[in-house]
């Protein structure tokens, strides 16, 4: 059974940076997409960025605003997925969840509108003040 444990959230001022970490345990062979989604207060879940098994990166449909500011990476030796967030903006305020799914990331992120992903962590909150 795969388990995901996020860390690294916090409160920063606009323009600041945070690096989220997701410690992965269990067998992930059947999970094509490993990534992050976020949910702002009172809003829907949105896929942020994900990686497939060969390291290709996908950003969520509504994430043009994070391209160039957010970078997803993985360290397999540490079983850890990262989301480096730079030049943070108040609109980035949300709870960020690490997640994994058997589907490709594009499909998985779109599926957030009507189902949970196969595995999700409890999330870590990011607050950006202006």
C-alpha atoms as a PDB file:
ATOM      1  CA  UNK A   1       0.000   0.000   0.000  1.00  0.00           C
ATOM      2  CA  UNK A   2       1.415   3.344  -1.066  1.00  0.00           C
ATOM      3  CA  UNK A   3       1.526   6.141   1.476  1.00  0.00           C
ATOM      4  CA  UNK A   4       2.407   9.768   0.854  1.00  0.00           C
ATOM      5  CA  UNK A   5       3.559  12.231   3.496  1.00  0.00           C
ATOM      6  CA  UNK A   6       3.919  15.905   2.650  1.00  0.00           C
ATOM      7  CA  UNK A   7       5.988  18.527   4.406  1.00  0.00           C
ATOM      8  CA  UNK A   8       7.371  21.970   3.751  1.00  0.00           C
ATOM      9  CA  UNK A   9       4.326  24.200   3.739  1.00  0.00           C
ATOM     10  CA  UNK A  10       4.152  27.470   5.626  1.00  0.00           C
ATOM     11  CA  UNK A  11       3.495  31.177   5.442  1.00  0.00           C
ATOM     12  CA  UNK A  12       5.522  33.451   3.217  1.00  0.00           C
ATOM     13  CA  UNK A  13       5.241  36.895   1.713  1.00  0.00           C
ATOM     14  CA  UNK A  14       4.627  37.395  -1.954  1.00  0.00           C
ATOM     15  CA  UNK A  15       7.805  36.823  -3.892  1.00  0.00           C
ATOM     16  CA  UNK A  16       9.076  34.233  -1.448  1.00  0.00           C
ATOM     17  CA  UNK A  17       9.859  30.578  -2.012  1.00  0.00           C
ATOM     18  CA  UNK A  18       8.948  27.252  -0.488  1.00  0.00           C
ATOM     19  CA  UNK A  19       9.930  23.692  -1.283  1.00  0.00           C
ATOM     20  CA  UNK A  20       7.388  20.998  -0.623  1.00  0.00           C
ATOM     21  CA  UNK A  21       8.473  17.415  -0.085  1.00  0.00           C
ATOM     22  CA  UNK A  22       6.507  14.203  -0.389  1.00  0.00           C
ATOM     23  CA  UNK A  23       7.937  11.064   1.151  1.00  0.00           C
ATOM     24  CA  UNK A  24       6.706   8.034  -0.729  1.00  0.00           C
ATOM     25  CA  UNK A  25       6.464   4.580   0.805  1.00  0.00           C
ATOM     26  CA  UNK A  26       5.231   1.362  -0.749  1.00  0.00           C
ATOM     27  CA  UNK A  27       5.300  -0.011  -4.280  1.00  0.00           C
ATOM     28  CA  UNK A  28       4.523   2.547  -6.936  1.00  0.00           C
ATOM     29  CA  UNK A  29       4.982   0.365 -10.021  1.00  0.00           C
ATOM     30  CA  UNK A  30       1.326   0.608 -11.015  1.00  0.00           C
ATOM     31  CA  UNK A  31       1.142   4.372 -10.571  1.00  0.00           C
ATOM     32  CA  UNK A  32       1.986   6.274 -13.737  1.00  0.00           C
ATOM     33  CA  UNK A  33       1.460   9.774 -12.357  1.00  0.00           C
ATOM     34  CA  UNK A  34       3.109  11.148  -9.224  1.00  0.00           C
ATOM     35  CA  UNK A  35       2.395  14.776  -8.576  1.00  0.00           C
ATOM     36  CA  UNK A  36       0.761  17.616  -6.723  1.00  0.00           C
ATOM     37  CA  UNK A  37      -2.675  19.108  -6.690  1.00  0.00           C
ATOM     38  CA  UNK A  38      -3.934  22.041  -4.659  1.00  0.00           C
ATOM     39  CA  UNK A  39      -7.184  23.216  -3.216  1.00  0.00           C
ATOM     40  CA  UNK A  40      -7.754  26.808  -2.194  1.00  0.00           C
ATOM     41  CA  UNK A  41     -10.407  27.548   0.448  1.00  0.00           C
ATOM     42  CA  UNK A  42     -13.849  27.194  -1.069  1.00  0.00           C
ATOM     43  CA  UNK A  43     -12.517  26.199  -4.462  1.00  0.00           C
ATOM     44  CA  UNK A  44     -12.128  23.031  -6.478  1.00  0.00           C
ATOM     45  CA  UNK A  45      -9.098  20.772  -6.557  1.00  0.00           C
ATOM     46  CA  UNK A  46      -6.664  21.562  -9.361  1.00  0.00           C
ATOM     47  CA  UNK A  47      -3.718  19.573 -10.600  1.00  0.00           C
ATOM     48  CA  UNK A  48      -0.504  21.559 -10.327  1.00  0.00           C
ATOM     49  CA  UNK A  49       2.307  19.420 -11.728  1.00  0.00           C
ATOM     50  CA  UNK A  50       3.078  15.758 -12.098  1.00  0.00           C
ATOM     51  CA  UNK A  51       5.717  13.366 -13.382  1.00  0.00           C
ATOM     52  CA  UNK A  52       5.347  10.005 -15.030  1.00  0.00           C
ATOM     53  CA  UNK A  53       7.582   6.978 -14.603  1.00  0.00           C
ATOM     54  CA  UNK A  54      10.132   8.223 -17.135  1.00  0.00           C
ATOM     55  CA  UNK A  55      10.283  11.711 -15.706  1.00  0.00           C
ATOM     56  CA  UNK A  56       8.134  13.612 -18.166  1.00  0.00           C
ATOM     57  CA  UNK A  57       6.483  16.603 -16.523  1.00  0.00           C
ATOM     58  CA  UNK A  58       2.867  17.631 -16.960  1.00  0.00           C
ATOM     59  CA  UNK A  59       1.278  20.799 -15.628  1.00  0.00           C
ATOM     60  CA  UNK A  60      -2.406  20.994 -14.855  1.00  0.00           C
ATOM     61  CA  UNK A  61      -4.779  22.595 -17.334  1.00  0.00           C
ATOM     62  CA  UNK A  62      -5.153  25.779 -15.307  1.00  0.00           C
ATOM     63  CA  UNK A  63      -1.529  26.116 -14.258  1.00  0.00           C
ATOM     64  CA  UNK A  64      -0.072  28.435 -16.871  1.00  0.00           C
ATOM     65  CA  UNK A  65       0.505  30.883 -14.025  1.00  0.00           C
ATOM     66  CA  UNK A  66       2.905  28.530 -12.233  1.00  0.00           C
ATOM     67  CA  UNK A  67       5.025  27.595 -15.234  1.00  0.00           C
ATOM     68  CA  UNK A  68       8.430  29.118 -14.755  1.00  0.00           C
ATOM     69  CA  UNK A  69       7.803  29.481 -11.022  1.00  0.00           C
ATOM     70  CA  UNK A  70       7.062  25.916  -9.876  1.00  0.00           C
ATOM     71  CA  UNK A  71       9.359  22.975 -10.562  1.00  0.00           C
ATOM     72  CA  UNK A  72       8.577  19.358  -9.824  1.00  0.00           C
ATOM     73  CA  UNK A  73      11.395  16.899  -9.272  1.00  0.00           C
ATOM     74  CA  UNK A  74      12.081  13.555  -7.686  1.00  0.00           C
ATOM     75  CA  UNK A  75      14.934  11.897  -5.846  1.00  0.00           C
ATOM     76  CA  UNK A  76      14.422   8.163  -6.173  1.00  0.00           C
ATOM     77  CA  UNK A  77      17.235   7.410  -3.747  1.00  0.00           C
ATOM     78  CA  UNK A  78      15.252   9.248  -1.074  1.00  0.00           C
ATOM     79  CA  UNK A  79      11.810   8.103  -2.269  1.00  0.00           C
ATOM     80  CA  UNK A  80      10.839  11.753  -2.305  1.00  0.00           C
ATOM     81  CA  UNK A  81       8.925  13.982  -4.687  1.00  0.00           C
ATOM     82  CA  UNK A  82       9.447  17.729  -4.526  1.00  0.00           C
ATOM     83  CA  UNK A  83       7.669  20.880  -5.607  1.00  0.00           C
ATOM     84  CA  UNK A  84       9.922  23.918  -5.633  1.00  0.00           C
ATOM     85  CA  UNK A  85       7.806  27.058  -5.613  1.00  0.00           C
ATOM     86  CA  UNK A  86       9.373  30.444  -6.309  1.00  0.00           C
ATOM     87  CA  UNK A  87       8.046  33.975  -6.667  1.00  0.00           C
ATOM     88  CA  UNK A  88       4.945  32.923  -4.775  1.00  0.00           C
ATOM     89  CA  UNK A  89       1.776  34.953  -5.209  1.00  0.00           C
ATOM     90  CA  UNK A  90      -1.260  35.331  -2.944  1.00  0.00           C
ATOM     91  CA  UNK A  91      -3.309  33.311  -5.434  1.00  0.00           C
ATOM     92  CA  UNK A  92      -1.014  30.336  -4.757  1.00  0.00           C
ATOM     93  CA  UNK A  93      -2.483  30.089  -1.249  1.00  0.00           C
ATOM     94  CA  UNK A  94      -3.955  26.605  -0.920  1.00  0.00           C
ATOM     95  CA  UNK A  95      -3.545  23.213   0.642  1.00  0.00           C
ATOM     96  CA  UNK A  96      -1.104  21.250  -1.479  1.00  0.00           C
ATOM     97  CA  UNK A  97      -1.483  17.498  -1.717  1.00  0.00           C
ATOM     98  CA  UNK A  98       0.927  14.937  -3.027  1.00  0.00           C
ATOM     99  CA  UNK A  99      -0.923  12.335  -5.051  1.00  0.00           C
ATOM    100  CA  UNK A 100      -0.494   9.359  -7.333  1.00  0.00           C
ATOM    101  CA  UNK A 101      -2.688   7.617  -9.857  1.00  0.00           C
ATOM    102  CA  UNK A 102      -2.485   4.806 -12.416  1.00  0.00           C
ATOM    103  CA  UNK A 103      -3.671   7.150 -15.169  1.00  0.00           C
ATOM    104  CA  UNK A 104      -1.414   9.598 -17.005  1.00  0.00           C
ATOM    105  CA  UNK A 105      -1.135  12.950 -15.268  1.00  0.00           C
ATOM    106  CA  UNK A 106      -3.296  14.866 -17.734  1.00  0.00           C
ATOM    107  CA  UNK A 107      -6.139  12.381 -17.283  1.00  0.00           C
ATOM    108  CA  UNK A 108      -5.608  12.117 -13.527  1.00  0.00           C
ATOM    109  CA  UNK A 109      -5.661  15.872 -12.986  1.00  0.00           C
ATOM    110  CA  UNK A 110      -8.868  16.242 -14.986  1.00  0.00           C
ATOM    111  CA  UNK A 111     -10.381  13.397 -12.983  1.00  0.00           C
ATOM    112  CA  UNK A 112     -10.004  15.447  -9.794  1.00  0.00           C
ATOM    113  CA  UNK A 113     -13.245  17.136 -10.769  1.00  0.00           C
ATOM    114  CA  UNK A 114     -15.239  13.962 -10.024  1.00  0.00           C
ATOM    115  CA  UNK A 115     -13.095  11.476  -8.115  1.00  0.00           C
ATOM    116  CA  UNK A 116     -10.206  11.142  -5.707  1.00  0.00           C
ATOM    117  CA  UNK A 117      -6.888  10.039  -7.095  1.00  0.00           C
ATOM    118  CA  UNK A 118      -5.721   6.540  -6.199  1.00  0.00           C
ATOM    119  CA  UNK A 119      -3.490   7.784  -3.390  1.00  0.00           C
ATOM    120  CA  UNK A 120      -3.317  11.212  -1.769  1.00  0.00           C
ATOM    121  CA  UNK A 121      -1.531  12.629   1.224  1.00  0.00           C
ATOM    122  CA  UNK A 122      -3.121  14.719   3.956  1.00  0.00           C
ATOM    123  CA  UNK A 123      -1.706  17.887   2.456  1.00  0.00           C
ATOM    124  CA  UNK A 124       0.398  20.792   3.577  1.00  0.00           C
ATOM    125  CA  UNK A 125      -0.871  24.357   3.698  1.00  0.00           C
ATOM    126  CA  UNK A 126       0.793  27.202   1.848  1.00  0.00           C
ATOM    127  CA  UNK A 127      -0.196  30.756   2.702  1.00  0.00           C
ATOM    128  CA  UNK A 128       1.126  33.683   0.697  1.00  0.00           C
ATOM    129  CA  UNK A 129       0.498  37.208   1.935  1.00  0.00           C
ATOM    130  CA  UNK A 130       0.723  40.345  -0.165  1.00  0.00           C
END
